[in-house]
mmCIF file of C-alpha atoms in Angstrom:
data_model
loop_
_atom_site.group_PDB
_atom_site.id
_atom_site.type_symbol
_atom_site.label_atom_id
_atom_site.label_comp_id
_atom_site.label_asym_id
_atom_site.label_seq_id
_atom_site.Cartn_x
_atom_site.Cartn_y
_atom_site.Cartn_z
ATOM 1 C CA MET A 1210 77.694 132.539 122.004
ATOM 2 C CA ARG A 1211 76.372 132.378 118.400
ATOM 3 C CA ASP A 1212 72.803 132.499 117.773
ATOM 4 C CA LEU A 1213 72.331 129.556 115.332
ATOM 5 C CA THR A 1214 68.864 130.434 114.518
ATOM 6 C CA GLN A 1215 70.014 133.373 112.553
ATOM 7 C CA ILE A 1216 72.610 131.594 110.375
ATOM 8 C CA ASP A 1217 71.489 130.437 106.812
ATOM 9 C CA SER A 1218 70.692 126.884 106.399
ATOM 10 C CA GLU A 1219 73.110 126.289 103.746
ATOM 11 C CA VAL A 1220 75.818 127.493 106.132
ATOM 12 C CA LEU A 1221 74.611 125.271 109.051
ATOM 13 C CA PHE A 1222 74.705 122.203 106.732
ATOM 14 C CA GLN A 1223 78.187 122.899 105.648
ATOM 15 C CA GLU A 1224 79.219 123.229 109.277
ATOM 16 C CA TYR A 1225 77.498 119.940 110.398
ATOM 17 C CA ALA A 1226 79.114 117.954 107.531
ATOM 18 C CA GLN A 1227 82.313 118.815 108.939
ATOM 19 C CA ASP A 1228 81.903 119.125 112.803
ATOM 20 C CA ARG A 1229 78.718 117.096 113.416
ATOM 21 C CA ASP A 1230 77.713 119.544 116.101
ATOM 22 C CA VAL A 1231 74.482 118.321 117.762
ATOM 23 C CA GLU A 1232 73.314 121.819 118.453
ATOM 24 C CA VAL A 1233 73.594 122.625 114.746
ATOM 25 C CA ARG A 1234 71.724 119.563 113.883
ATOM 26 C CA ASN A 1235 68.845 120.254 116.256
ATOM 27 C CA VAL A 1236 68.484 123.742 114.745
ATOM 28 C CA LEU A 1237 68.272 122.153 111.407
ATOM 29 C CA ILE A 1238 65.741 119.627 112.540
ATOM 30 C CA GLU A 1239 63.658 122.256 114.060
ATOM 31 C CA ARG A 1240 64.043 124.343 110.791
ATOM 32 C CA TYR A 1241 62.675 121.596 108.577
ATOM 33 C CA LEU A 1242 60.162 119.956 110.664
ATOM 34 C CA TYR A 1243 57.586 121.383 108.488
ATOM 35 C CA ILE A 1244 58.641 118.846 105.819
ATOM 36 C CA ALA A 1245 57.651 116.031 108.193
ATOM 37 C CA GLU A 1246 54.295 117.602 108.948
ATOM 38 C CA ILE A 1247 53.623 118.030 105.278
ATOM 39 C CA ALA A 1248 54.541 114.428 104.337
ATOM 40 C CA ALA A 1249 52.634 113.087 107.522
ATOM 41 C CA LYS A 1250 49.416 115.043 106.587
ATOM 42 C CA LYS A 1251 49.705 113.820 102.969
ATOM 43 C CA PHE A 1252 48.884 110.234 104.277
ATOM 44 C CA ALA A 1253 46.748 111.018 107.102
ATOM 45 C CA GLY A 1254 43.392 109.484 107.252
ATOM 46 C CA ARG A 1255 44.455 106.050 105.562
ATOM 47 C CA GLY A 1256 44.149 103.920 108.728
ATOM 48 C CA VAL A 1257 47.106 105.007 110.532
ATOM 49 C CA ASP A 1258 47.190 107.773 113.261
ATOM 50 C CA TYR A 1259 48.754 111.187 112.211
ATOM 51 C CA GLU A 1260 51.036 111.086 115.291
ATOM 52 C CA ASP A 1261 52.445 107.745 114.184
ATOM 53 C CA LEU A 1262 53.165 109.203 110.643
ATOM 54 C CA TYR A 1263 54.589 112.228 112.108
ATOM 55 C CA GLN A 1264 57.019 110.374 114.274
ATOM 56 C CA VAL A 1265 58.063 108.177 111.285
ATOM 57 C CA ALA A 1266 58.558 111.256 109.044
ATOM 58 C CA SER A 1267 60.465 113.166 111.750
ATOM 59 C CA LEU A 1268 63.027 110.214 112.310
ATOM 60 C CA ALA A 1269 63.341 109.916 108.558
ATOM 61 C CA LEU A 1270 64.132 113.779 108.574
ATOM 62 C CA VAL A 1271 67.002 113.202 111.102
ATOM 63 C CA LYS A 1272 68.408 110.549 109.023
ATOM 64 C CA ALA A 1273 68.056 112.666 105.853
ATOM 65 C CA ILE A 1274 70.059 115.490 107.756
ATOM 66 C CA GLU A 1275 72.778 112.918 108.648
ATOM 67 C CA ARG A 1276 73.182 111.751 105.093
ATOM 68 C CA PHE A 1277 72.819 114.952 103.330
ATOM 69 C CA GLU A 1278 76.009 116.196 101.425
ATOM 70 C CA PRO A 1279 75.730 119.985 100.803
ATOM 71 C CA GLU A 1280 78.772 120.102 98.482
ATOM 72 C CA ARG A 1281 76.397 118.249 95.652
ATOM 73 C CA GLY A 1282 74.476 121.584 95.286
ATOM 74 C CA ILE A 1283 71.016 120.140 95.848
ATOM 75 C CA LYS A 1284 68.381 121.906 98.007
ATOM 76 C CA PHE A 1285 67.718 119.898 101.229
ATOM 77 C CA SER A 1286 64.029 120.075 100.861
ATOM 78 C CA SER A 1287 64.514 118.382 97.332
ATOM 79 C CA TYR A 1288 66.653 115.845 98.763
ATOM 80 C CA ALA A 1289 64.548 114.998 102.063
ATOM 81 C CA THR A 1290 61.210 114.938 100.740
ATOM 82 C CA PRO A 1291 61.426 111.685 98.760
ATOM 83 C CA SER A 1292 63.183 109.846 101.678
ATOM 84 C CA LEU A 1293 60.403 110.914 104.142
ATOM 85 C CA ILE A 1294 57.708 109.732 101.631
ATOM 86 C CA GLY A 1295 59.449 106.556 101.138
ATOM 87 C CA GLU A 1296 59.813 105.920 104.914
ATOM 88 C CA ILE A 1297 56.177 106.629 105.441
ATOM 89 C CA LYS A 1298 55.126 104.086 102.502
ATOM 90 C CA ASN A 1299 57.427 101.392 104.164
ATOM 91 C CA TYR A 1300 55.667 101.932 107.419
ATOM 92 C CA PHE A 1301 52.218 101.510 105.651
ATOM 93 C CA ARG A 1302 53.683 98.377 103.915
ATOM 94 C CA ASP A 1303 54.989 96.830 107.189
ATOM 95 C CA SER A 1304 51.763 97.854 109.142
ATOM 96 C CA SER A 1305 49.347 96.201 106.527
ATOM 97 C CA ARG A 1306 51.112 92.753 106.570
ATOM 98 C CA VAL A 1307 49.033 89.837 107.753
ATOM 99 C CA MET A 1308 50.234 88.760 111.253
ATOM 100 C CA ARG A 1309 52.260 85.630 111.497
ATOM 101 C CA LEU A 1310 50.715 83.453 114.233
ATOM 102 C CA PRO A 1311 52.765 81.888 117.014
ATOM 103 C CA ARG A 1312 53.374 78.080 116.516
ATOM 104 C CA ARG A 1313 51.015 77.109 119.354
ATOM 105 C CA ASP A 1314 48.100 79.025 117.771
ATOM 106 C CA THR A 1315 48.979 77.578 114.315
ATOM 107 C CA GLU A 1316 48.672 73.887 115.701
ATOM 108 C CA GLN A 1317 45.489 74.607 117.681
ATOM 109 C CA LEU A 1318 44.103 76.293 114.459
ATOM 110 C CA LYS A 1319 44.997 73.334 112.423
ATOM 111 C CA LYS A 1320 43.331 70.744 115.128
ATOM 112 C CA MET A 1321 40.325 72.980 114.993
ATOM 113 C CA ASN A 1322 39.963 72.932 111.373
ATOM 114 C CA LEU A 1323 40.362 69.199 111.039
ATOM 115 C CA TYR A 1324 37.761 68.617 113.781
ATOM 116 C CA MET A 1325 35.286 71.032 112.294
ATOM 117 C CA GLN A 1326 35.597 69.475 108.874
ATOM 118 C CA GLU A 1327 35.143 65.982 110.314
ATOM 119 C CA TYR A 1328 32.176 67.198 112.299
ATOM 120 C CA VAL A 1329 30.509 68.699 109.288
ATOM 121 C CA ALA A 1330 31.085 65.537 107.281
ATOM 122 C CA SER A 1331 29.574 63.445 110.068
ATOM 123 C CA HIS A 1332 26.629 65.770 111.309
ATOM 124 C CA GLY A 1333 25.827 68.081 108.507
ATOM 125 C CA GLU A 1334 26.430 71.115 110.785
ATOM 126 C CA SER A 1335 29.293 73.006 112.254
ATOM 127 C CA PRO A 1336 30.146 72.194 115.960
ATOM 128 C CA SER A 1337 29.445 74.861 118.607
ATOM 129 C CA PRO A 1338 32.295 76.558 120.364
ATOM 130 C CA ARG A 1339 31.633 74.404 123.591
ATOM 131 C CA GLN A 1340 31.981 71.261 121.449
ATOM 132 C CA ILE A 1341 35.193 72.505 120.154
ATOM 133 C CA ALA A 1342 36.242 73.385 123.445
ATOM 134 C CA LEU A 1343 35.744 69.919 124.862
ATOM 135 C CA HIS A 1344 37.310 68.310 121.810
ATOM 136 C CA LEU A 1345 40.490 70.379 122.054
ATOM 137 C CA GLU A 1346 40.552 70.444 125.893
ATOM 138 C CA ILE A 1347 40.432 74.194 126.051
ATOM 139 C CA THR A 1348 38.236 76.969 127.225
ATOM 140 C CA GLU A 1349 35.393 78.491 125.075
ATOM 141 C CA GLU A 1350 37.176 81.968 125.307
ATOM 142 C CA ARG A 1351 40.145 80.511 123.733
ATOM 143 C CA VAL A 1352 38.018 78.794 121.096
ATOM 144 C CA LEU A 1353 36.765 82.234 120.173
ATOM 145 C CA GLU A 1354 40.165 83.647 120.082
ATOM 146 C CA ILE A 1355 41.459 80.957 117.761
ATOM 147 C CA LEU A 1356 38.274 81.694 115.469
ATOM 148 C CA GLU A 1357 39.198 85.214 115.135
ATOM 149 C CA MET A 1358 42.766 84.253 114.329
ATOM 150 C CA LYS A 1359 41.025 81.966 111.490
ATOM 151 C CA GLN A 1360 39.510 85.061 109.993
ATOM 152 C CA ALA A 1361 42.702 86.670 109.969
ATOM 153 C CA ASP A 1362 44.420 83.597 108.286
ATOM 154 C CA SER A 1363 41.954 83.371 105.687
ATOM 155 C CA ILE A 1364 42.372 86.742 104.009
ATOM 156 C CA MET A 1365 42.283 86.572 100.307
ATOM 157 C CA SER A 1366 45.313 87.486 98.270
ATOM 158 C CA LEU A 1367 44.948 90.225 95.689
ATOM 159 C CA ASP A 1368 46.617 87.577 93.264
ATOM 160 C CA ALA A 1369 44.065 84.906 93.632
ATOM 161 C CA ALA A 1370 41.604 84.241 90.759
ATOM 162 C CA LEU A 1371 38.170 85.352 91.208
ATOM 163 C CA ALA A 1372 36.943 81.885 89.966
ATOM 164 C CA VAL A 1373 38.643 78.664 88.998
ATOM 165 C CA GLY A 1374 39.803 78.770 85.407
ATOM 166 C CA GLU A 1375 39.805 82.439 85.289
ATOM 167 C CA ASN A 1376 42.876 84.617 84.347
ATOM 168 C CA CYS A 1377 41.369 87.676 86.275
ATOM 169 C CA SER A 1378 42.436 88.132 89.689
ATOM 170 C CA LEU A 1379 41.088 90.115 92.524
ATOM 171 C CA GLY A 1380 43.677 92.846 92.195
ATOM 172 C CA ASN A 1381 42.716 93.544 88.538
ATOM 173 C CA VAL A 1382 39.151 94.625 89.362
ATOM 174 C CA LEU A 1383 39.955 96.821 92.387
ATOM 175 C CA GLY A 1384 39.935 100.678 91.841
ATOM 176 C CA GLN A 1385 42.892 102.488 92.039
ATOM 177 C CA GLN A 1386 43.598 106.223 93.093
ATOM 178 C CA ASP A 1387 43.896 108.454 89.951
ATOM 179 C CA ALA A 1388 47.151 110.615 90.466
ATOM 180 C CA SER A 1389 45.814 113.222 88.068
ATOM 181 C CA PHE A 1390 43.214 114.325 90.659
ATOM 182 C CA GLU A 1391 46.037 114.833 93.303
ATOM 183 C CA ARG A 1392 48.126 116.871 90.840
ATOM 184 C CA ILE A 1393 45.067 119.116 90.161
ATOM 185 C CA GLU A 1394 44.517 119.587 93.767
ATOM 186 C CA ASN A 1395 48.161 120.203 94.361
ATOM 187 C CA HIS A 1396 48.357 122.852 91.442
ATOM 188 C CA ASP A 1397 45.215 124.798 92.633
ATOM 189 C CA PHE A 1398 46.689 124.823 96.213
ATOM 190 C CA LEU A 1399 49.815 126.156 94.910
ATOM 191 C CA ASN A 1400 48.198 128.821 92.907
ATOM 192 C CA TYR A 1401 46.333 129.905 95.779
ATOM 193 C CA CYS A 1402 49.392 129.985 98.015
ATOM 194 C CA MET A 1403 51.286 132.156 95.419
ATOM 195 C CA SER A 1404 48.242 134.604 95.306
ATOM 196 C CA LEU A 1405 48.731 135.301 98.827
ATOM 197 C CA LEU A 1406 52.357 136.674 98.276
ATOM 198 C CA ASN A 1407 53.599 140.084 97.027
ATOM 199 C CA ASP A 1408 55.746 140.375 93.984
ATOM 200 C CA THR A 1409 58.960 140.064 95.825
ATOM 201 C CA GLU A 1410 58.053 137.076 97.871
ATOM 202 C CA ARG A 1411 56.639 135.396 94.766
ATOM 203 C CA GLN A 1412 59.802 135.971 93.079
ATOM 204 C CA ILE A 1413 61.966 134.632 95.878
ATOM 205 C CA ILE A 1414 59.826 131.370 95.968
ATOM 206 C CA GLN A 1415 59.876 130.863 92.138
ATOM 207 C CA GLU A 1416 63.725 131.520 92.165
ATOM 208 C CA ARG A 1417 64.386 129.170 95.070
ATOM 209 C CA TYR A 1418 62.047 126.360 94.518
ATOM 210 C CA ILE A 1419 61.334 126.419 90.723
ATOM 211 C CA GLY A 1420 64.588 128.015 89.389
ATOM 212 C CA ASN A 1421 66.497 125.890 91.963
ATOM 213 C CA LYS A 1422 68.673 128.998 92.880
ATOM 214 C CA THR A 1423 70.643 129.609 95.978
ATOM 215 C CA GLN A 1424 69.894 132.333 98.491
ATOM 216 C CA LYS A 1425 73.168 134.040 97.278
ATOM 217 C CA GLN A 1426 71.999 134.145 93.704
ATOM 218 C CA VAL A 1427 68.663 135.350 94.609
ATOM 219 C CA ALA A 1428 69.965 137.987 96.950
ATOM 220 C CA GLU A 1429 72.259 139.299 93.842
ATOM 221 C CA MET A 1430 69.393 139.374 91.712
ATOM 222 C CA LEU A 1431 67.227 141.441 94.072
ATOM 223 C CA HIS A 1432 70.320 143.505 95.182
ATOM 224 C CA VAL A 1433 70.092 142.524 98.881
ATOM 225 C CA SER A 1434 72.064 140.706 101.302
ATOM 226 C CA GLN A 1435 71.768 136.884 101.671
ATOM 227 C CA MET A 1436 70.735 137.258 105.161
ATOM 228 C CA GLN A 1437 67.766 139.376 104.033
ATOM 229 C CA ILE A 1438 66.724 136.690 101.695
ATOM 230 C CA SER A 1439 67.232 133.992 104.301
ATOM 231 C CA ARG A 1440 64.842 135.879 106.892
ATOM 232 C CA MET A 1441 62.240 136.680 104.033
ATOM 233 C CA GLU A 1442 62.243 133.026 102.970
ATOM 234 C CA ARG A 1443 61.630 131.869 106.552
ATOM 235 C CA LYS A 1444 58.804 134.233 106.944
ATOM 236 C CA ILE A 1445 57.392 133.175 103.500
ATOM 237 C CA LEU A 1446 57.484 129.619 104.562
ATOM 238 C CA ALA A 1447 55.957 130.063 107.871
ATOM 239 C CA LYS A 1448 53.002 132.011 106.360
ATOM 240 C CA LEU A 1449 52.377 129.171 103.692
ATOM 241 C CA GLY A 1450 52.838 126.530 106.531
ATOM 242 C CA LYS A 1451 49.958 128.113 108.508
ATOM 243 C CA VAL A 1452 47.848 128.138 105.171
ATOM 244 C CA TYR A 1453 48.645 124.604 104.710
ATOM 245 C CA LYS A 1454 47.314 123.653 108.364
ATOM 246 C CA GLN A 1455 44.025 125.534 108.095
#
């Protein structure tokens, strides 16, 4: 029985594209899970648990492996990373949408708003939860639930004007993340990682991920076998992965 873990990724992708062997796919998933980890950690600490982000990224990784076409000559990591980032961003977008209330809750909320407006107009003050409950013939606990829904229903749109007659919206005055800070941080981290490698390791990474060369081409440059390059590359990525997790 073959040891799939010792076979180069490029060979495995070619085999999977032809045979769709689940065992081959599982080896590829295990080998590239580090991309899901990096993508998930990139968006961690923004209101969504890391475990949820990692699950989204892992599922996106599986989809990327299914769609990948090795004959196009593109490195899988370059192909998959934008897909994983896109899936995580979509997850944030879907999670941040304001909830849509069921029809029953919407109707009770409308009745409550109407009663409160009429009560304020007549008495000059807002009614108590008990008064609202008696009027709507519901419990006070239910009134408090609807009041919480009212807060969610009154979220201000980023496109709304700050004041009547103004052209400036709330979205225009909110601060935005400066991408240059992230580029500087990534550049410094990359330089630090490269400083941990010896000359041969550094050359392999540069040729593979900057020069976009195949393992076979790098092997020919260094006068070694492709299998040696494959093993060295896995060790290098494992070393850098440990640095990233620190």
